[in-house]
mmCIF file of C-alpha atoms in Angstrom:
data_model
loop_
_atom_site.group_PDB
_atom_site.id
_atom_site.type_symbol
_atom_site.label_atom_id
_atom_site.label_comp_id
_atom_site.label_asym_id
_atom_site.label_seq_id
_atom_site.Cartn_x
_atom_site.Cartn_y
_atom_site.Cartn_z
ATOM 1 C CA LEU D 23 -35.763 1.924 -36.334
ATOM 2 C CA THR D 24 -36.051 3.159 -39.945
ATOM 3 C CA ASN D 25 -34.731 6.528 -39.201
ATOM 4 C CA TRP D 26 -31.835 5.292 -36.761
ATOM 5 C CA HIS D 27 -30.747 2.609 -39.431
ATOM 6 C CA SER D 28 -30.598 5.508 -42.447
ATOM 7 C CA LYS D 29 -28.908 7.639 -39.988
ATOM 8 C CA CYS D 30 -26.494 4.994 -38.977
ATOM 9 C CA SER D 31 -25.626 3.971 -42.617
ATOM 10 C CA LYS D 32 -24.137 7.169 -43.296
ATOM 11 C CA GLU D 33 -21.849 7.086 -40.033
ATOM 12 C CA ARG D 34 -21.188 3.617 -39.546
ATOM 13 C CA PRO D 35 -20.380 0.777 -42.085
ATOM 14 C CA GLN D 36 -23.508 -1.579 -43.102
ATOM 15 C CA TRP D 37 -22.579 -4.392 -40.981
ATOM 16 C CA GLN D 38 -22.656 -2.693 -37.831
ATOM 17 C CA CYS D 39 -25.910 -1.213 -38.685
ATOM 18 C CA ARG D 40 -27.330 -4.370 -39.556
ATOM 19 C CA LYS D 41 -26.482 -6.104 -36.761
ATOM 20 C CA LYS D 42 -27.779 -3.300 -34.172
ATOM 21 C CA ALA D 43 -30.878 -3.075 -36.189
ATOM 22 C CA SER D 44 -31.811 -6.388 -36.212
ATOM 23 C CA VAL D 45 -33.453 -6.710 -32.739
ATOM 24 C CA SER D 46 -37.241 -5.986 -32.211
ATOM 25 C CA PHE D 47 -38.434 -5.179 -29.109
ATOM 26 C CA GLY D 48 -41.788 -6.510 -28.215
ATOM 27 C CA MET D 49 -43.965 -9.162 -29.805
ATOM 28 C CA PRO D 50 -43.517 -9.599 -33.654
ATOM 29 C CA ARG D 51 -46.207 -8.515 -35.339
ATOM 30 C CA THR D 52 -46.064 -11.198 -38.359
ATOM 31 C CA SER D 53 -44.880 -14.608 -38.366
ATOM 32 C CA SER D 54 -41.983 -13.264 -40.837
ATOM 33 C CA SER D 55 -40.220 -11.325 -38.192
ATOM 34 C CA ILE D 56 -37.293 -13.831 -37.480
ATOM 35 C CA SER D 57 -37.028 -14.646 -41.044
ATOM 36 C CA GLU D 58 -36.649 -10.690 -42.024
ATOM 37 C CA GLY D 59 -33.966 -10.318 -39.258
ATOM 38 C CA ARG D 60 -36.229 -9.097 -36.494
ATOM 39 C CA PHE D 61 -35.764 -11.494 -33.455
ATOM 40 C CA PRO D 62 -38.362 -11.325 -30.812
ATOM 41 C CA ILE D 63 -36.279 -10.546 -27.423
ATOM 42 C CA TRP D 64 -38.899 -12.011 -25.080
ATOM 43 C CA LEU D 65 -37.770 -15.412 -26.259
ATOM 44 C CA VAL D 66 -34.623 -14.832 -24.327
ATOM 45 C CA PHE D 67 -36.017 -14.771 -20.906
ATOM 46 C CA LEU D 68 -38.742 -17.479 -21.650
ATOM 47 C CA PRO D 69 -36.358 -20.385 -20.300
ATOM 48 C CA PHE D 70 -35.619 -18.544 -17.152
ATOM 49 C CA ALA D 71 -39.412 -17.934 -16.606
ATOM 50 C CA LEU D 72 -39.928 -21.691 -17.109
ATOM 51 C CA VAL D 73 -37.212 -22.690 -14.792
ATOM 52 C CA GLY D 74 -39.003 -20.394 -12.170
ATOM 53 C CA ILE D 75 -42.253 -21.870 -12.649
ATOM 54 C CA VAL D 76 -40.973 -25.448 -12.394
ATOM 55 C CA ASN D 77 -39.162 -24.615 -9.025
ATOM 56 C CA VAL D 78 -42.011 -22.808 -7.531
ATOM 57 C CA ALA D 79 -44.425 -26.090 -8.142
ATOM 58 C CA ARG D 80 -41.491 -28.356 -6.790
ATOM 59 C CA ALA D 81 -41.437 -26.467 -3.689
ATOM 60 C CA PRO D 82 -43.638 -27.667 -0.815
ATOM 61 C CA SER D 83 -46.466 -25.295 0.177
ATOM 62 C CA HIS D 84 -45.308 -25.470 3.982
ATOM 63 C CA ALA D 85 -41.888 -24.800 3.131
ATOM 64 C CA PRO D 86 -40.641 -21.829 5.441
ATOM 65 C CA VAL D 87 -38.662 -19.083 4.103
ATOM 66 C CA VAL D 88 -35.124 -18.806 5.265
ATOM 67 C CA SER D 89 -32.669 -16.016 4.314
ATOM 68 C CA ARG D 90 -29.177 -16.549 3.474
ATOM 69 C CA ARG D 91 -28.078 -14.867 6.873
ATOM 70 C CA GLN D 92 -30.476 -17.545 8.783
ATOM 71 C CA LEU D 93 -29.409 -20.465 6.931
ATOM 72 C CA ALA D 94 -25.321 -19.564 7.652
ATOM 73 C CA LEU D 95 -26.536 -19.265 11.367
ATOM 74 C CA GLN D 96 -28.023 -22.329 11.705
ATOM 75 C CA ARG D 97 -25.285 -23.942 9.859
ATOM 76 C CA SER D 98 -22.513 -22.233 12.410
ATOM 77 C CA ARG D 99 -24.389 -24.109 15.120
ATOM 78 C CA GLN D 100 -23.917 -27.339 14.023
ATOM 79 C CA LYS D 101 -21.351 -29.487 15.277
ATOM 80 C CA PRO D 102 -18.859 -30.330 12.687
ATOM 81 C CA PRO D 103 -19.031 -34.337 12.013
ATOM 82 C CA ASP D 104 -16.262 -36.809 13.457
ATOM 83 C CA SER D 105 -14.699 -33.789 15.099
ATOM 84 C CA GLY D 106 -14.020 -32.936 18.813
ATOM 85 C CA TRP D 107 -15.079 -29.406 18.353
ATOM 86 C CA ALA D 108 -17.378 -27.960 20.617
ATOM 87 C CA ALA D 109 -20.169 -26.065 18.855
ATOM 88 C CA VAL D 110 -20.110 -22.540 19.628
ATOM 89 C CA GLU D 111 -23.160 -20.556 19.470
ATOM 90 C CA THR D 112 -22.843 -17.093 18.661
ATOM 91 C CA SER D 113 -24.826 -14.251 17.374
ATOM 92 C CA ARG D 114 -24.203 -10.934 15.335
ATOM 93 C CA SER D 115 -24.005 -8.630 17.943
ATOM 94 C CA SER D 116 -21.655 -10.926 20.081
ATOM 95 C CA ALA D 117 -19.411 -12.132 17.353
ATOM 96 C CA ALA D 118 -18.848 -8.381 15.903
ATOM 97 C CA LEU D 119 -15.863 -6.331 17.392
ATOM 98 C CA SER D 120 -15.547 -2.423 17.518
ATOM 99 C CA SER D 121 -12.421 -1.310 15.726
ATOM 100 C CA GLU D 122 -11.379 0.127 19.143
ATOM 101 C CA GLU D 123 -11.786 -3.588 20.808
ATOM 102 C CA ALA D 124 -10.203 -5.043 17.854
ATOM 103 C CA THR D 125 -7.338 -2.661 17.982
ATOM 104 C CA ARG D 126 -6.870 -3.425 21.822
ATOM 105 C CA ILE D 127 -6.844 -6.946 21.535
ATOM 106 C CA ALA D 128 -4.424 -6.942 18.533
ATOM 107 C CA LEU D 129 -1.787 -4.676 20.743
ATOM 108 C CA GLU D 130 -2.214 -7.153 23.481
ATOM 109 C CA LYS D 131 -1.165 -10.057 21.516
ATOM 110 C CA GLY D 132 1.212 -8.221 19.594
ATOM 111 C CA SER D 133 2.835 -7.004 22.918
ATOM 112 C CA GLN D 134 3.134 -10.444 24.248
ATOM 113 C CA ARG D 135 4.869 -11.435 21.125
ATOM 114 C CA VAL D 136 7.409 -8.499 20.809
ATOM 115 C CA ARG D 137 8.375 -8.946 24.510
ATOM 116 C CA ALA D 138 9.369 -12.357 23.798
ATOM 117 C CA ALA D 139 11.110 -11.442 20.926
ATOM 118 C CA ALA D 140 13.155 -8.720 22.442
ATOM 119 C CA ALA D 141 13.955 -11.010 25.318
ATOM 120 C CA ALA D 142 15.451 -13.514 23.036
ATOM 121 C CA VAL D 143 17.752 -10.649 21.391
ATOM 122 C CA SER D 144 21.196 -10.366 22.862
ATOM 123 C CA SER D 145 21.136 -6.357 23.136
ATOM 124 C CA PRO D 146 23.262 -4.277 25.763
ATOM 125 C CA VAL D 147 20.932 -1.554 25.354
ATOM 126 C CA ARG D 148 17.380 -1.453 25.924
ATOM 127 C CA GLY D 149 14.321 0.924 26.695
ATOM 128 C CA VAL D 150 14.944 4.723 25.643
ATOM 129 C CA VAL D 151 18.322 5.157 24.031
ATOM 130 C CA THR D 152 20.052 8.066 22.096
ATOM 131 C CA ALA D 153 21.858 7.956 18.708
ATOM 132 C CA GLU D 154 25.236 8.152 20.679
ATOM 133 C CA ALA D 155 24.374 5.313 23.154
ATOM 134 C CA LEU D 156 23.071 3.154 20.156
ATOM 135 C CA ASP D 157 26.103 3.989 18.085
ATOM 136 C CA ALA D 158 28.299 3.069 20.931
ATOM 137 C CA VAL D 159 27.116 -0.572 21.232
ATOM 138 C CA LEU D 160 26.534 -1.796 17.698
ATOM 139 C CA PRO D 161 29.459 -3.220 15.851
ATOM 140 C CA LYS D 162 31.477 -1.035 13.424
ATOM 141 C CA GLY D 163 29.901 -0.573 10.187
ATOM 142 C CA ALA D 164 26.563 -2.251 11.162
ATOM 143 C CA VAL D 165 23.440 -0.928 9.674
ATOM 144 C CA VAL D 166 20.921 0.591 11.843
ATOM 145 C CA TRP D 167 17.227 -0.314 11.045
ATOM 146 C CA LEU D 168 15.056 2.366 11.933
ATOM 147 C CA THR D 169 11.049 2.957 11.797
ATOM 148 C CA PHE D 170 8.882 5.458 13.549
ATOM 149 C CA SER D 171 5.518 5.364 14.976
ATOM 150 C CA ASN D 172 3.149 7.254 17.321
ATOM 151 C CA ALA D 173 0.394 5.282 19.271
ATOM 152 C CA ALA D 174 -1.802 5.213 16.445
ATOM 153 C CA TYR D 175 0.454 3.025 14.607
ATOM 154 C CA LEU D 176 1.461 1.013 17.278
ATOM 155 C CA HIS D 177 0.100 -2.481 16.071
ATOM 156 C CA PHE D 178 1.716 -1.791 12.747
ATOM 157 C CA ALA D 179 5.068 -1.186 14.407
ATOM 158 C CA GLN D 180 4.635 -4.429 16.486
ATOM 159 C CA ASN D 181 4.119 -6.268 13.257
ATOM 160 C CA PHE D 182 7.330 -4.341 11.854
ATOM 161 C CA TYR D 183 9.481 -5.151 14.945
ATOM 162 C CA LEU D 184 8.471 -9.129 14.303
ATOM 163 C CA SER D 185 9.192 -9.075 10.513
ATOM 164 C CA CYS D 186 12.879 -7.866 11.593
ATOM 165 C CA ALA D 187 13.263 -10.581 14.295
ATOM 166 C CA ALA D 188 11.881 -12.870 11.895
ATOM 167 C CA VAL D 189 14.994 -12.297 9.461
ATOM 168 C CA GLY D 190 17.450 -11.996 12.241
ATOM 169 C CA ARG D 191 17.957 -8.159 12.530
ATOM 170 C CA ALA D 192 16.072 -7.198 15.714
ATOM 171 C CA HIS D 193 19.406 -6.440 17.501
ATOM 172 C CA GLN D 194 19.919 -3.709 15.071
ATOM 173 C CA LEU D 195 16.650 -1.984 15.254
ATOM 174 C CA ALA D 196 15.494 1.088 16.852
ATOM 175 C CA ILE D 197 12.259 2.741 16.787
ATOM 176 C CA ALA D 198 11.485 6.615 16.719
ATOM 177 C CA ALA D 199 8.515 7.329 18.941
ATOM 178 C CA LEU D 200 6.903 10.314 17.874
ATOM 179 C CA ASP D 201 4.675 10.451 21.377
ATOM 180 C CA PRO D 202 4.554 9.912 24.896
ATOM 181 C CA PRO D 203 2.451 6.698 24.769
ATOM 182 C CA SER D 204 4.367 4.886 22.075
ATOM 183 C CA LEU D 205 7.599 6.026 23.969
ATOM 184 C CA SER D 206 6.412 4.329 27.042
ATOM 185 C CA SER D 207 5.031 1.102 25.168
ATOM 186 C CA TRP D 208 8.397 0.515 23.799
ATOM 187 C CA ALA D 209 10.555 1.156 26.525
ATOM 188 C CA GLY D 210 8.094 -1.349 28.571
ATOM 189 C CA LEU D 211 8.840 -3.802 25.964
ATOM 190 C CA GLY D 212 12.496 -3.575 26.233
ATOM 191 C CA VAL D 213 13.108 -2.592 22.450
ATOM 192 C CA PRO D 214 15.682 0.432 21.826
ATOM 193 C CA VAL D 215 13.448 3.662 21.318
ATOM 194 C CA LEU D 216 14.913 7.048 19.947
ATOM 195 C CA ASN D 217 13.100 9.778 22.130
ATOM 196 C CA PHE D 218 11.388 11.708 19.202
ATOM 197 C CA SER D 219 8.141 12.390 21.420
ATOM 198 C CA VAL D 220 8.169 15.998 21.064
ATOM 199 C CA PHE D 221 6.275 15.453 17.752
ATOM 200 C CA GLY D 222 3.640 14.687 20.488
ATOM 201 C CA ASP D 223 0.524 13.865 18.145
ATOM 202 C CA ALA D 224 -0.780 10.337 19.189
ATOM 203 C CA SER D 225 -3.583 10.608 16.446
ATOM 204 C CA ASP D 226 -4.217 9.005 12.995
ATOM 205 C CA PHE D 227 -3.549 12.055 11.129
ATOM 206 C CA ARG D 228 -2.705 10.159 8.164
ATOM 207 C CA GLY D 229 -6.266 8.667 7.827
ATOM 208 C CA ILE D 230 -9.143 10.222 6.513
ATOM 209 C CA GLY D 231 -9.281 14.119 6.377
ATOM 210 C CA ALA D 232 -5.359 13.894 6.572
ATOM 211 C CA ASP D 233 -3.545 16.918 8.027
ATOM 212 C CA GLN D 234 -0.792 17.698 5.670
ATOM 213 C CA ALA D 235 0.896 19.981 7.863
ATOM 214 C CA ARG D 236 1.231 17.557 10.755
ATOM 215 C CA PHE D 237 2.168 14.789 8.350
ATOM 216 C CA ARG D 238 4.932 17.109 7.346
ATOM 217 C CA ARG D 239 6.223 17.878 10.844
ATOM 218 C CA MET D 240 5.992 13.989 10.975
ATOM 219 C CA GLY D 241 8.344 13.668 8.083
ATOM 220 C CA ALA D 242 10.791 16.139 9.616
ATOM 221 C CA MET D 243 11.217 13.914 12.498
ATOM 222 C CA LYS D 244 11.638 10.937 10.589
ATOM 223 C CA VAL D 245 14.629 12.816 8.622
ATOM 224 C CA ALA D 246 15.975 14.206 11.997
ATOM 225 C CA ALA D 247 16.025 10.462 13.191
ATOM 226 C CA PHE D 248 18.297 9.102 10.769
ATOM 227 C CA LEU D 249 20.472 12.109 10.328
ATOM 228 C CA SER D 250 21.441 11.827 14.115
ATOM 229 C CA LEU D 251 22.504 8.496 13.049
ATOM 230 C CA LEU D 252 24.529 9.476 9.922
ATOM 231 C CA ARG D 253 26.282 12.282 11.452
ATOM 232 C CA ARG D 254 28.016 9.497 13.822
ATOM 233 C CA GLY D 255 28.870 7.393 10.343
ATOM 234 C CA ARG D 256 26.184 4.814 10.611
ATOM 235 C CA PRO D 257 24.260 3.381 7.422
ATOM 236 C CA VAL D 258 20.786 3.356 7.911
ATOM 237 C CA LEU D 259 17.852 1.434 6.339
ATOM 238 C CA CYS D 260 15.072 3.522 7.046
ATOM 239 C CA SER D 261 11.406 1.816 6.711
ATOM 240 C CA ASP D 262 7.786 3.140 7.116
ATOM 241 C CA VAL D 263 5.878 1.468 9.731
ATOM 242 C CA ASP D 264 3.490 -0.176 7.397
ATOM 243 C CA THR D 265 6.570 -2.182 5.721
ATOM 244 C CA VAL D 266 7.261 -5.687 6.666
ATOM 245 C CA TRP D 267 10.648 -7.411 5.604
ATOM 246 C CA LEU D 268 9.892 -11.240 4.438
ATOM 247 C CA ALA D 269 13.945 -11.443 3.531
ATOM 248 C CA ASP D 270 17.064 -9.819 5.054
ATOM 249 C CA PRO D 271 18.149 -7.190 2.359
ATOM 250 C CA GLU D 272 21.371 -6.291 3.558
ATOM 251 C CA PRO D 273 23.057 -8.744 1.432
ATOM 252 C CA PHE D 274 21.445 -7.117 -1.506
ATOM 253 C CA LEU D 275 22.147 -3.672 -0.470
ATOM 254 C CA ARG D 276 25.688 -4.244 0.454
ATOM 255 C CA SER D 277 26.328 -5.677 -3.194
ATOM 256 C CA ARG D 278 24.363 -3.169 -5.027
ATOM 257 C CA ALA D 279 24.128 -0.235 -3.065
ATOM 258 C CA ALA D 280 27.605 0.129 -1.462
ATOM 259 C CA ALA D 281 28.893 2.550 -3.837
ATOM 260 C CA ALA D 282 25.468 4.656 -3.846
ATOM 261 C CA ASP D 283 24.799 7.467 -1.485
ATOM 262 C CA ILE D 284 21.349 7.037 -1.253
ATOM 263 C CA ALA D 285 19.085 3.873 -2.603
ATOM 264 C CA VAL D 286 15.268 4.421 -2.634
ATOM 265 C CA THR D 287 12.475 2.752 -3.816
ATOM 266 C CA SER D 288 10.155 3.831 -6.695
ATOM 267 C CA ASP D 289 6.432 4.296 -7.364
ATOM 268 C CA CYS D 290 7.055 2.445 -10.708
ATOM 269 C CA LEU D 291 4.491 -0.384 -10.150
ATOM 270 C CA SER D 292 4.720 -1.393 -13.710
ATOM 271 C CA ARG D 293 7.606 -4.281 -14.351
ATOM 272 C CA GLU D 294 7.439 -3.940 -18.077
ATOM 273 C CA ALA D 295 7.396 -0.198 -17.987
ATOM 274 C CA ASP D 296 10.270 -0.069 -15.317
ATOM 275 C CA ALA D 297 12.199 -2.794 -17.424
ATOM 276 C CA ASN D 298 11.741 -0.404 -20.492
ATOM 277 C CA LYS D 299 15.303 1.168 -19.650
ATOM 278 C CA ARG D 300 16.419 2.094 -23.288
ATOM 279 C CA GLY D 301 12.798 3.653 -24.246
ATOM 280 C CA ASP D 302 12.344 1.224 -27.402
ATOM 281 C CA SER D 303 9.168 -0.332 -26.213
ATOM 282 C CA ARG D 304 6.576 0.046 -28.595
ATOM 283 C CA ARG D 305 3.963 -0.465 -25.796
ATOM 284 C CA PHE D 306 4.903 2.945 -24.067
ATOM 285 C CA ASP D 307 4.933 6.627 -24.859
ATOM 286 C CA PRO D 308 8.733 7.535 -25.928
ATOM 287 C CA LYS D 309 8.438 10.326 -23.280
ATOM 288 C CA GLY D 310 8.117 7.756 -20.692
ATOM 289 C CA VAL D 311 5.719 6.539 -18.271
ATOM 290 C CA TRP D 312 4.352 8.378 -15.210
ATOM 291 C CA PHE D 313 5.924 7.258 -11.639
ATOM 292 C CA CYS D 314 8.726 5.633 -13.457
ATOM 293 C CA GLY D 315 10.824 8.723 -13.779
ATOM 294 C CA HIS D 316 14.242 7.274 -12.613
ATOM 295 C CA ASN D 317 14.510 5.670 -15.980
ATOM 296 C CA PRO D 318 17.032 7.149 -18.568
ATOM 297 C CA GLN D 319 15.368 10.129 -20.718
ATOM 298 C CA ASN D 320 12.170 10.127 -18.929
ATOM 299 C CA LEU D 321 10.576 13.306 -19.072
ATOM 300 C CA TYR D 322 8.276 13.097 -16.168
ATOM 301 C CA GLY D 323 10.681 13.582 -13.709
ATOM 302 C CA VAL D 324 11.856 11.600 -10.777
ATOM 303 C CA THR D 325 8.904 9.780 -8.580
ATOM 304 C CA PHE D 326 10.836 8.172 -5.828
ATOM 305 C CA ASN D 327 9.258 6.646 -2.728
ATOM 306 C CA THR D 328 10.823 7.330 0.433
ATOM 307 C CA GLY D 329 8.978 4.916 2.430
ATOM 308 C CA VAL D 330 12.107 2.556 2.018
ATOM 309 C CA LEU D 331 15.384 4.325 1.977
ATOM 310 C CA PHE D 332 18.978 2.747 2.415
ATOM 311 C CA LEU D 333 21.525 5.625 3.379
ATOM 312 C CA ASN D 334 25.323 5.438 3.288
ATOM 313 C CA PRO D 335 26.949 8.215 5.578
ATOM 314 C CA THR D 336 28.865 10.129 2.834
ATOM 315 C CA PRO D 337 29.122 13.817 2.672
ATOM 316 C CA ARG D 338 26.701 14.236 -0.172
ATOM 317 C CA THR D 339 24.052 12.252 1.873
ATOM 318 C CA LEU D 340 24.423 14.308 4.786
ATOM 319 C CA THR D 341 24.044 17.449 2.584
ATOM 320 C CA LEU D 342 20.625 16.037 1.208
ATOM 321 C CA ALA D 343 19.495 15.066 4.363
ATOM 322 C CA GLU D 344 20.410 18.782 5.914
ATOM 323 C CA ARG D 345 18.720 20.223 3.210
ATOM 324 C CA TRP D 346 15.686 17.977 3.329
ATOM 325 C CA HIS D 347 15.325 18.458 7.025
ATOM 326 C CA ALA D 348 15.299 22.342 6.381
ATOM 327 C CA LYS D 349 12.909 22.399 3.745
ATOM 328 C CA LEU D 350 10.263 20.500 5.824
ATOM 329 C CA VAL D 351 10.302 22.743 8.858
ATOM 330 C CA ALA D 352 10.753 25.891 6.871
ATOM 331 C CA PRO D 353 7.203 28.152 6.757
ATOM 332 C CA THR D 354 5.243 27.293 3.607
ATOM 333 C CA ASP D 355 2.230 27.968 1.829
ATOM 334 C CA ASP D 356 2.602 24.599 -0.441
ATOM 335 C CA TRP D 357 -0.263 22.176 1.498
ATOM 336 C CA HIS D 358 0.875 19.424 -0.560
ATOM 337 C CA LEU D 359 4.366 19.582 0.528
ATOM 338 C CA GLU D 360 5.676 16.490 2.683
ATOM 339 C CA ASP D 361 8.694 14.232 3.252
ATOM 340 C CA GLN D 362 8.571 12.540 -0.249
ATOM 341 C CA ARG D 363 7.340 15.446 -2.260
ATOM 342 C CA ALA D 364 10.215 17.429 -0.651
ATOM 343 C CA PHE D 365 12.760 14.656 -1.387
ATOM 344 C CA ASN D 366 11.777 14.581 -5.111
ATOM 345 C CA MET D 367 12.119 18.278 -5.465
ATOM 346 C CA LEU D 368 15.293 18.348 -4.081
ATOM 347 C CA VAL D 369 16.580 15.660 -6.191
ATOM 348 C CA THR D 370 15.298 17.476 -9.399
ATOM 349 C CA GLU D 371 16.105 20.970 -8.407
ATOM 350 C CA ALA D 372 19.136 21.044 -6.397
ATOM 351 C CA PHE D 373 21.055 17.909 -7.201
ATOM 352 C CA CYS D 374 20.356 17.381 -10.813
ATOM 353 C CA PRO D 375 22.279 16.264 -12.685
ATOM 354 C CA ILE D 376 22.816 13.077 -10.528
ATOM 355 C CA HIS D 377 24.234 9.826 -10.901
ATOM 356 C CA LEU D 378 21.393 6.885 -10.814
ATOM 357 C CA GLN D 379 22.835 3.398 -10.616
ATOM 358 C CA LEU D 380 19.912 1.341 -11.483
ATOM 359 C CA MET D 381 19.699 -1.813 -9.125
ATOM 360 C CA LEU D 382 17.832 -4.634 -11.078
ATOM 361 C CA THR D 383 16.767 -7.705 -9.649
#
């Protein structure tokens, strides 16, 4: 430690070096090691060794060795005291479900719940519908709640439908089906479904090894779906299929977003950074915070999240939606281009300066 100590004395304050050089590894050579500042580190582990020796001495020699997994299985087979439950004996092989089997069970149970919820909804249209038919039966000015799904995300879509039913908005909901299996499924459940099955891909193309080209095509279908409703003067609340609604957002949207062309969510996940509207917080860079580009004078650019959109059918909204769709279907060498990135590019390049109405809760 002598050389290390002398080197440290040149680069670090002396108090830091003394603290680090005070540990002596191994047995002390003299009885004065502790008084000299070197502590025998083996003394730290001595209590644990003694406890282990005591536990071994107390254990009977005939005690069987039981693993944690075996112990948990034994406990699961024991009948709970003072209860009427029947003891359920199971094994690791019989208790485990494959992902395919788990998904099948979830879809069956989800279908039962959706069918019951749809039967309770007073709706003049069911099954496959067009934008014209949907517009004809809804009250004037009513918002169309829209999501979209293929067969791979059908269980997500069922969950979304049930959340809309729970907040009393299932009668305004339409599902845009992106492939024939999901189109058939929703039609059989009695839920209004828009036919965009020309997309035709029933796979989980958004998962591992995502195919950005197919994801971009799916985004184009999403824009085409709400564009068909906007052209008929319908406001649209469009949500990704992995969304659920815990409360009815329409009162908030009508009070705060009635004058806006588009209300869009943000990827700014820091409440403190989002609240720094004037940029005077000493905690953050004066240039702004990444993903919080909607804040005034933020130099990182817009970073809106198109997972939830509220669109009013204004001329400017229609213009943006048409350019958005055209950008997604046009040939491109940009592998990373998808619907969210295309939206942010359009807002930055084609529609700036824009007026941002910051809707604060």
